[in-house]
Structures are given as structure tokens and as C-alpha cells.
PDB file of C-alpha atoms in Angstrom:
ATOM      1  CA  UNK V 228       0.000   0.000   0.000  1.00 76.00           C
ATOM      2  CA  UNK V 229       1.390   3.424  -1.019  1.00 88.00           C
ATOM      3  CA  UNK V 230       1.333   5.692   2.052  1.00 94.00           C
ATOM      4  CA  UNK V 231       1.405   9.496   1.830  1.00 95.00           C
ATOM      5  CA  UNK V 232       1.961  12.043   4.602  1.00 96.00           C
ATOM      6  CA  UNK V 233       0.286  15.421   4.006  1.00 96.00           C
ATOM      7  CA  UNK V 234       1.476  18.239   6.309  1.00 96.00           C
ATOM      8  CA  UNK V 235      -0.420  21.536   6.062  1.00 96.00           C
ATOM      9  CA  UNK V 236      -1.793  23.869   8.726  1.00 94.00           C
ATOM     10  CA  UNK V 237      -4.946  24.545   6.682  1.00 93.00           C
ATOM     11  CA  UNK V 238      -7.510  21.885   7.538  1.00 94.00           C
ATOM     12  CA  UNK V 239      -9.425  22.589   4.326  1.00 93.00           C
ATOM     13  CA  UNK V 240      -6.344  21.825   2.230  1.00 92.00           C
ATOM     14  CA  UNK V 241      -5.547  18.658   4.186  1.00 93.00           C
ATOM     15  CA  UNK V 242      -9.121  17.400   3.852  1.00 93.00           C
ATOM     16  CA  UNK V 243      -9.313  18.207   0.123  1.00 92.00           C
ATOM     17  CA  UNK V 244      -5.999  16.556  -0.723  1.00 92.00           C
ATOM     18  CA  UNK V 245      -6.676  13.564   1.536  1.00 94.00           C
ATOM     19  CA  UNK V 246     -10.094  12.954  -0.042  1.00 93.00           C
ATOM     20  CA  UNK V 247      -8.634  12.921  -3.553  1.00 91.00           C
ATOM     21  CA  UNK V 248      -5.708  10.693  -2.593  1.00 93.00           C
ATOM     22  CA  UNK V 249      -7.889   8.200  -0.698  1.00 93.00           C
ATOM     23  CA  UNK V 250     -10.215   8.081  -3.686  1.00 91.00           C
ATOM     24  CA  UNK V 251      -7.216   6.969  -5.748  1.00 90.00           C
ATOM     25  CA  UNK V 252      -6.511   4.178  -3.247  1.00 91.00           C
ATOM     26  CA  UNK V 253      -3.692   5.731  -1.216  1.00 93.00           C
ATOM     27  CA  UNK V 254      -3.265   5.549   2.557  1.00 94.00           C
ATOM     28  CA  UNK V 255      -3.026   9.089   3.962  1.00 95.00           C
ATOM     29  CA  UNK V 256      -1.466  10.393   7.181  1.00 96.00           C
ATOM     30  CA  UNK V 257      -2.062  14.001   8.257  1.00 97.00           C
ATOM     31  CA  UNK V 258      -0.077  16.582  10.225  1.00 96.00           C
ATOM     32  CA  UNK V 259      -1.401  20.037  11.146  1.00 96.00           C
ATOM     33  CA  UNK V 260       2.011  21.663  11.661  1.00 96.00           C
ATOM     34  CA  UNK V 261       5.727  21.070  11.288  1.00 95.00           C
ATOM     35  CA  UNK V 262       6.039  19.620  14.773  1.00 96.00           C
ATOM     36  CA  UNK V 263       3.426  16.938  14.141  1.00 96.00           C
ATOM     37  CA  UNK V 264       5.038  16.229  10.779  1.00 96.00           C
ATOM     38  CA  UNK V 265       8.438  15.615  12.380  1.00 96.00           C
ATOM     39  CA  UNK V 266       6.894  13.322  14.998  1.00 95.00           C
ATOM     40  CA  UNK V 267       5.190  11.201  12.327  1.00 95.00           C
ATOM     41  CA  UNK V 268       8.367  11.151  10.244  1.00 94.00           C
ATOM     42  CA  UNK V 269      10.407   9.967  13.231  1.00 93.00           C
ATOM     43  CA  UNK V 270       7.850   7.241  13.984  1.00 92.00           C
ATOM     44  CA  UNK V 271       6.864   6.056  10.508  1.00 90.00           C
ATOM     45  CA  UNK V 272       9.426   7.214   7.932  1.00 87.00           C
ATOM     46  CA  UNK V 273      10.221   3.663   6.884  1.00 82.00           C
ATOM     47  CA  UNK V 274       6.590   3.064   5.877  1.00 88.00           C
ATOM     48  CA  UNK V 275       5.952   6.442   4.197  1.00 92.00           C
ATOM     49  CA  UNK V 276       6.267   6.482   0.383  1.00 90.00           C
ATOM     50  CA  UNK V 277       5.657  10.198  -0.292  1.00 94.00           C
ATOM     51  CA  UNK V 278       5.588  13.360   1.826  1.00 96.00           C
ATOM     52  CA  UNK V 279       3.616  16.461   0.813  1.00 96.00           C
ATOM     53  CA  UNK V 280       4.784  19.528   2.771  1.00 94.00           C
ATOM     54  CA  UNK V 281       3.339  23.015   3.024  1.00 93.00           C
ATOM     55  CA  UNK V 282       6.156  25.560   3.193  1.00 92.00           C
ATOM     56  CA  UNK V 283       4.520  27.995   5.637  1.00 92.00           C
ATOM     57  CA  UNK V 284       3.563  26.022   8.761  1.00 94.00           C
ATOM     58  CA  UNK V 285       3.679  26.819  12.492  1.00 95.00           C
ATOM     59  CA  UNK V 286       6.174  25.224  14.904  1.00 95.00           C
ATOM     60  CA  UNK V 287       8.532  24.235  12.052  1.00 95.00           C
ATOM     61  CA  UNK V 288       8.228  25.461   8.461  1.00 93.00           C
ATOM     62  CA  UNK V 289       8.390  23.137   5.481  1.00 92.00           C
ATOM     63  CA  UNK V 290      12.071  23.856   4.830  1.00 93.00           C
ATOM     64  CA  UNK V 291      12.984  22.759   8.360  1.00 95.00           C
ATOM     65  CA  UNK V 292      10.922  19.585   8.003  1.00 95.00           C
ATOM     66  CA  UNK V 293      12.543  18.886   4.621  1.00 94.00           C
ATOM     67  CA  UNK V 294      16.018  19.227   6.148  1.00 94.00           C
ATOM     68  CA  UNK V 295      14.941  16.845   8.923  1.00 94.00           C
ATOM     69  CA  UNK V 296      13.731  14.311   6.348  1.00 93.00           C
ATOM     70  CA  UNK V 297      16.873  14.473   4.235  1.00 90.00           C
ATOM     71  CA  UNK V 298      19.081  14.041   7.299  1.00 89.00           C
ATOM     72  CA  UNK V 299      17.336  10.708   7.838  1.00 87.00           C
ATOM     73  CA  UNK V 300      16.474   9.546   4.318  1.00 85.00           C
ATOM     74  CA  UNK V 301      17.715  10.660   0.901  1.00 80.00           C
ATOM     75  CA  UNK V 302      15.281   8.594  -1.140  1.00 80.00           C
ATOM     76  CA  UNK V 303      11.699   9.240   0.020  1.00 88.00           C
ATOM     77  CA  UNK V 304      10.041  11.680  -2.438  1.00 91.00           C
ATOM     78  CA  UNK V 305       8.983  15.079  -1.061  1.00 93.00           C
ATOM     79  CA  UNK V 306       6.503  17.417  -2.757  1.00 93.00           C
ATOM     80  CA  UNK V 307       6.354  21.040  -1.549  1.00 91.00           C
ATOM     81  CA  UNK V 308       3.144  23.139  -1.435  1.00 89.00           C
ATOM     82  CA  UNK V 309       3.421  26.923  -1.262  1.00 85.00           C
ATOM     83  CA  UNK V 310       1.499  30.132  -1.890  1.00 79.00           C
ATOM     84  CA  UNK V 311       4.750  31.861  -2.884  1.00 70.00           C
ATOM     85  CA  UNK V 312       5.589  32.024  -6.579  1.00 65.00           C
ATOM     86  CA  UNK V 313       9.190  33.278  -6.640  1.00 64.00           C
ATOM     87  CA  UNK V 314      11.593  31.169  -8.692  1.00 64.00           C
ATOM     88  CA  UNK V 315      14.190  31.504  -5.936  1.00 68.00           C
ATOM     89  CA  UNK V 316      11.896  29.589  -3.571  1.00 68.00           C
ATOM     90  CA  UNK V 317      11.601  26.715  -6.024  1.00 71.00           C
ATOM     91  CA  UNK V 318      15.365  26.608  -6.554  1.00 77.00           C
ATOM     92  CA  UNK V 319      15.891  26.693  -2.781  1.00 78.00           C
ATOM     93  CA  UNK V 320      13.484  23.786  -2.327  1.00 77.00           C
ATOM     94  CA  UNK V 321      15.139  21.680  -5.001  1.00 82.00           C
ATOM     95  CA  UNK V 322      18.563  22.420  -3.518  1.00 84.00           C
ATOM     96  CA  UNK V 323      17.324  21.123  -0.158  1.00 84.00           C
ATOM     97  CA  UNK V 324      16.176  17.889  -1.779  1.00 87.00           C
ATOM     98  CA  UNK V 325      12.534  18.454  -2.828  1.00 88.00           C
ATOM     99  CA  UNK V 326      11.327  16.315  -5.736  1.00 87.00           C
ATOM    100  CA  UNK V 327       8.354  18.408  -6.860  1.00 88.00           C
ATOM    101  CA  UNK V 328       6.835  21.820  -6.203  1.00 87.00           C
ATOM    102  CA  UNK V 329       3.181  22.911  -6.474  1.00 88.00           C
ATOM    103  CA  UNK V 330       1.962  26.504  -6.081  1.00 86.00           C
ATOM    104  CA  UNK V 331      -1.306  27.312  -4.322  1.00 86.00           C
ATOM    105  CA  UNK V 332      -4.038  27.525  -5.424  1.00 86.00           C
ATOM    106  CA  UNK V 333      -3.722  24.203  -7.234  1.00 86.00           C
ATOM    107  CA  UNK V 334      -6.001  21.696  -8.887  1.00 87.00           C
ATOM    108  CA  UNK V 335      -6.420  18.497  -6.834  1.00 86.00           C
ATOM    109  CA  UNK V 336      -6.665  16.629 -10.123  1.00 88.00           C
ATOM    110  CA  UNK V 337      -3.227  17.898 -11.172  1.00 87.00           C
ATOM    111  CA  UNK V 338      -1.787  17.094  -7.748  1.00 89.00           C
ATOM    112  CA  UNK V 339      -3.194  13.556  -7.972  1.00 89.00           C
ATOM    113  CA  UNK V 340      -1.602  13.147 -11.398  1.00 89.00           C
ATOM    114  CA  UNK V 341       1.779  14.248 -10.044  1.00 89.00           C
ATOM    115  CA  UNK V 342       1.428  11.822  -7.141  1.00 91.00           C
ATOM    116  CA  UNK V 343       0.752   8.988  -9.588  1.00 88.00           C
ATOM    117  CA  UNK V 344       3.852   9.986 -11.580  1.00 87.00           C
ATOM    118  CA  UNK V 345       5.983   9.896  -8.412  1.00 86.00           C
ATOM    119  CA  UNK V 346       4.498   6.506  -7.466  1.00 86.00           C
ATOM    120  CA  UNK V 347       5.365   5.154 -10.918  1.00 81.00           C
ATOM    121  CA  UNK V 348       8.959   6.424 -10.693  1.00 78.00           C
ATOM    122  CA  UNK V 349       9.318   4.972  -7.190  1.00 73.00           C
ATOM    123  CA  UNK V 350       7.999   1.601  -8.354  1.00 70.00           C
ATOM    124  CA  UNK V 351      10.482   1.590 -11.235  1.00 66.00           C
ATOM    125  CA  UNK V 352      13.289   2.489  -8.815  1.00 61.00           C
ATOM    126  CA  UNK V 353      12.282  -0.315  -6.443  1.00 60.00           C
ATOM    127  CA  UNK V 354      12.461  -2.788  -9.318  1.00 61.00           C
ATOM    128  CA  UNK V 355      16.020  -1.650 -10.058  1.00 69.00           C
ATOM    129  CA  UNK V 356      17.158  -2.229  -6.475  1.00 78.00           C
ATOM    130  CA  UNK V 357      17.748  -5.717  -5.064  1.00 85.00           C
ATOM    131  CA  UNK V 358      17.495  -6.093  -1.291  1.00 86.00           C
ATOM    132  CA  UNK V 359      18.241  -9.162   0.780  1.00 88.00           C
ATOM    133  CA  UNK V 360      18.664  -8.599   4.491  1.00 88.00           C
ATOM    134  CA  UNK V 361      21.286  -5.869   4.916  1.00 91.00           C
ATOM    135  CA  UNK V 362      22.583  -6.305   1.350  1.00 93.00           C
ATOM    136  CA  UNK V 363      21.409  -3.782  -1.266  1.00 91.00           C
ATOM    137  CA  UNK V 364      22.388  -3.809  -4.942  1.00 91.00           C
ATOM    138  CA  UNK V 365      21.460  -0.864  -7.170  1.00 86.00           C
ATOM    139  CA  UNK V 366      22.335  -1.914 -10.712  1.00 81.00           C
ATOM    140  CA  UNK V 367      21.529   1.484 -12.239  1.00 73.00           C
ATOM    141  CA  UNK V 368      24.097   3.136  -9.972  1.00 76.00           C
ATOM    142  CA  UNK V 369      26.348   0.029  -9.876  1.00 83.00           C
ATOM    143  CA  UNK V 370      26.285   0.456  -6.114  1.00 88.00           C
ATOM    144  CA  UNK V 371      26.479  -2.218  -3.434  1.00 92.00           C
ATOM    145  CA  UNK V 372      25.709  -1.446   0.209  1.00 92.00           C
ATOM    146  CA  UNK V 373      25.805  -3.498   3.402  1.00 93.00           C
ATOM    147  CA  UNK V 374      23.814  -2.083   6.324  1.00 89.00           C
ATOM    148  CA  UNK V 375      23.653   1.239   4.484  1.00 85.00           C
ATOM    149  CA  UNK V 376      27.420   1.491   3.948  1.00 89.00           C
ATOM    150  CA  UNK V 377      28.804   1.464   0.400  1.00 90.00           C
ATOM    151  CA  UNK V 378      31.060  -1.481  -0.418  1.00 93.00           C
ATOM    152  CA  UNK V 379      33.833  -0.890  -2.955  1.00 93.00           C
ATOM    153  CA  UNK V 380      34.062  -3.858  -5.331  1.00 92.00           C
ATOM    154  CA  UNK V 381      36.329  -4.452  -8.296  1.00 93.00           C
ATOM    155  CA  UNK V 382      34.511  -4.818 -11.663  1.00 90.00           C
ATOM    156  CA  UNK V 383      34.934  -8.591 -11.574  1.00 92.00           C
ATOM    157  CA  UNK V 384      33.731  -8.867  -7.957  1.00 94.00           C
ATOM    158  CA  UNK V 385      30.666  -6.821  -8.893  1.00 93.00           C
ATOM    159  CA  UNK V 386      29.945  -9.039 -11.923  1.00 92.00           C
ATOM    160  CA  UNK V 387      30.325 -12.100  -9.721  1.00 94.00           C
ATOM    161  CA  UNK V 388      27.825 -10.721  -7.192  1.00 95.00           C
ATOM    162  CA  UNK V 389      25.339  -9.884  -9.964  1.00 92.00           C
ATOM    163  CA  UNK V 390      25.694 -13.421 -11.304  1.00 92.00           C
ATOM    164  CA  UNK V 391      24.847 -14.833  -7.878  1.00 94.00           C
ATOM    165  CA  UNK V 392      21.931 -12.396  -7.466  1.00 91.00           C
ATOM    166  CA  UNK V 393      20.487 -13.437 -10.839  1.00 88.00           C
ATOM    167  CA  UNK V 394      20.876 -17.137  -9.970  1.00 90.00           C
ATOM    168  CA  UNK V 395      19.678 -17.062  -6.387  1.00 89.00           C
ATOM    169  CA  UNK V 396      19.182 -20.462  -4.715  1.00 91.00           C
ATOM    170  CA  UNK V 397      20.782 -22.266  -7.662  1.00 92.00           C
ATOM    171  CA  UNK V 398      23.923 -24.339  -7.135  1.00 93.00           C
ATOM    172  CA  UNK V 399      26.529 -23.279  -9.709  1.00 92.00           C
ATOM    173  CA  UNK V 400      29.700 -25.181 -10.508  1.00 93.00           C
ATOM    174  CA  UNK V 401      33.023 -23.378 -10.543  1.00 92.00           C
ATOM    175  CA  UNK V 402      33.244 -23.984 -14.287  1.00 90.00           C
ATOM    176  CA  UNK V 403      29.819 -22.447 -14.940  1.00 91.00           C
ATOM    177  CA  UNK V 404      30.701 -19.432 -12.801  1.00 92.00           C
ATOM    178  CA  UNK V 405      34.020 -19.014 -14.611  1.00 90.00           C
ATOM    179  CA  UNK V 406      32.364 -19.189 -18.034  1.00 89.00           C
ATOM    180  CA  UNK V 407      29.550 -16.809 -17.074  1.00 89.00           C
ATOM    181  CA  UNK V 408      31.674 -14.154 -15.376  1.00 89.00           C
ATOM    182  CA  UNK V 409      35.067 -14.429 -17.092  1.00 88.00           C
ATOM    183  CA  UNK V 410      33.880 -15.755 -20.471  1.00 82.00           C
ATOM    184  CA  UNK V 411      34.382 -18.966 -22.410  1.00 70.00           C
ATOM    185  CA  UNK V 412      37.645 -17.703 -23.867  1.00 69.00           C
ATOM    186  CA  UNK V 413      39.244 -17.322 -20.429  1.00 69.00           C
ATOM    187  CA  UNK V 414      42.007 -19.871 -19.883  1.00 68.00           C
ATOM    188  CA  UNK V 415      42.701 -19.250 -16.210  1.00 70.00           C
ATOM    189  CA  UNK V 416      42.522 -21.760 -13.399  1.00 79.00           C
ATOM    190  CA  UNK V 417      39.246 -22.592 -11.625  1.00 83.00           C
ATOM    191  CA  UNK V 418      40.918 -21.413  -8.448  1.00 87.00           C
ATOM    192  CA  UNK V 419      40.353 -17.885  -9.779  1.00 89.00           C
ATOM    193  CA  UNK V 420      36.700 -18.339  -8.809  1.00 91.00           C
ATOM    194  CA  UNK V 421      37.607 -19.393  -5.259  1.00 93.00           C
ATOM    195  CA  UNK V 422      39.999 -16.457  -4.853  1.00 94.00           C
ATOM    196  CA  UNK V 423      37.450 -13.868  -6.000  1.00 94.00           C
ATOM    197  CA  UNK V 424      34.665 -15.348  -3.900  1.00 95.00           C
ATOM    198  CA  UNK V 425      36.913 -15.274  -0.827  1.00 95.00           C
ATOM    199  CA  UNK V 426      37.607 -11.569  -1.411  1.00 95.00           C
ATOM    200  CA  UNK V 427      33.941 -10.842  -2.172  1.00 96.00           C
ATOM    201  CA  UNK V 428      32.784 -12.563   1.017  1.00 96.00           C
ATOM    202  CA  UNK V 429      35.280 -10.548   3.046  1.00 96.00           C
ATOM    203  CA  UNK V 430      34.095  -7.250   1.557  1.00 96.00           C
ATOM    204  CA  UNK V 431      30.444  -8.113   2.154  1.00 96.00           C
ATOM    205  CA  UNK V 432      31.134  -8.741   5.820  1.00 95.00           C
ATOM    206  CA  UNK V 433      28.213 -10.530   7.513  1.00 93.00           C
ATOM    207  CA  UNK V 434      26.395 -10.700   4.171  1.00 94.00           C
ATOM    208  CA  UNK V 435      29.260 -12.759   2.742  1.00 94.00           C
ATOM    209  CA  UNK V 436      27.683 -15.810   4.387  1.00 93.00           C
ATOM    210  CA  UNK V 437      24.916 -15.589   1.794  1.00 94.00           C
ATOM    211  CA  UNK V 438      27.384 -17.121  -0.679  1.00 95.00           C
ATOM    212  CA  UNK V 439      27.447 -20.736   0.469  1.00 95.00           C
ATOM    213  CA  UNK V 440      29.951 -23.400  -0.554  1.00 95.00           C
ATOM    214  CA  UNK V 441      28.499 -26.496  -2.194  1.00 94.00           C
ATOM    215  CA  UNK V 442      31.135 -29.062  -1.258  1.00 92.00           C
ATOM    216  CA  UNK V 443      32.762 -30.775  -4.211  1.00 90.00           C
ATOM    217  CA  UNK V 444      30.789 -28.717  -6.722  1.00 93.00           C
ATOM    218  CA  UNK V 445      30.768 -24.930  -6.415  1.00 94.00           C
ATOM    219  CA  UNK V 446      28.680 -22.207  -4.770  1.00 95.00           C
ATOM    220  CA  UNK V 447      25.108 -21.152  -4.115  1.00 95.00           C
ATOM    221  CA  UNK V 448      23.703 -17.724  -3.242  1.00 94.00           C
ATOM    222  CA  UNK V 449      20.982 -18.237  -0.635  1.00 90.00           C
ATOM    223  CA  UNK V 450      20.207 -14.658   0.316  1.00 74.00           C
ATOM    224  CA  UNK V 451      19.170 -13.526   3.766  1.00 67.00           C
ATOM    225  CA  UNK V 452      17.789 -16.064   6.205  1.00 59.00           C
ATOM    226  CA  UNK V 453      14.323 -15.107   7.475  1.00 49.00           C
TER     227      UNK V 453
END
């Protein structure tokens, strides 16, 4: 379920936006000021898929809430609502990490369409990212992380990890791994596979245990144990 937090001190705006979003099948959380927004973000950020922030709110303004969000999470989309029309405000918002910007008064139909576009982009992004336990692989960015920390892999180590990810739970012989990752025209020793897997396991730390040895045959990538 796609969950959206709407933070605006105008009850009429919150009710209007919430009604349209719920009609489209979204789950909606509401905050009446920046303080309430920060509390909900601290409690539920991991389950929130989009945040819609009014710029001018009591307690904390939208910019302060946006900074708070980006200090905790760089990925969750944030849409800013404002009655101000200066270009400098939009540039400021984008520099702080906003993903979209809507000026009041706005059409709820247009806002709903922009929300759907953000949902579609987020779904596409999620498909590009593989997650298993604390291991994350973003193939678009060629980035591997363990527990949120980037792991520096050589090109061949990265290709080896992608091979295992694409053949999860399948036992692969050393020869098959060598042919798939190094190519059929590679004339090196099969021990090359063992050496690279040893280094890859070490770099992955606790996630290295996901690459299991199949005695007398090769290796199998089992992923996180649940």
C-alpha cells in the first residue's frame, strides 16, 4: 500500500488533498504543523512512500521539516506546497532535496496526477534495487551497500555478485561461474573463482555468508535467512 503524509496547517487543504488521494486508493497520514510532521516522520518514515509539505507552517516550516527528512532519508520523495511564486523559492526547495513543487491555489486533479507519476517512478526504482537482508544492490548506480554502507568492489567482484543475485538459490559449478563471469575464452585456473569469492565474502562482511559453498561442486547464493 502506497502511504502518503500530508502536512499543512490549513484543515481545508488537508481534507481536500486527503479525499482525492484516498479516492485513488492511497493511505493518507495528516499533520497540522511542522512539529506533528516531524513526529510522524520519526515514527513512521520507513513506511511512508511520499511526503507532501506546506512551506509555511507553524512550529517548524516546510524547509525545516525537509532538512529533517533528508538528514534521515535521501530517497523518500517530497513534494512542496506553497502560496509563494518566486523562482528563488523553487530553486531553494530543489537544492534542499525536494522532488516536486506545487503553487497554491492548485487543482487536486493535477496534484493527484503528479502523485501517480511519483508513485510510478518509485515503483520503477524499487524494481532496479535488489534487497536481501542488509545487502542492497542498485544496478543502475552500480552500487552495493551493506547495512547502508557502500562497499567498494572491483569490476569482476561486482559481476560475480550480480551473477549470484540473478541465480539465487541455484547451485553453480566453478566452471559455470568461470564461463559466465570471465567468459568462455578465459584460460585461467578454476581457483580464480575461489579467490574472487573469498575476497567478495570478506568485503560483504556478515552478508558474505549468503554465498554458500556447495562441497565438491561450487557455490550457491541463498540470500538472507528469514
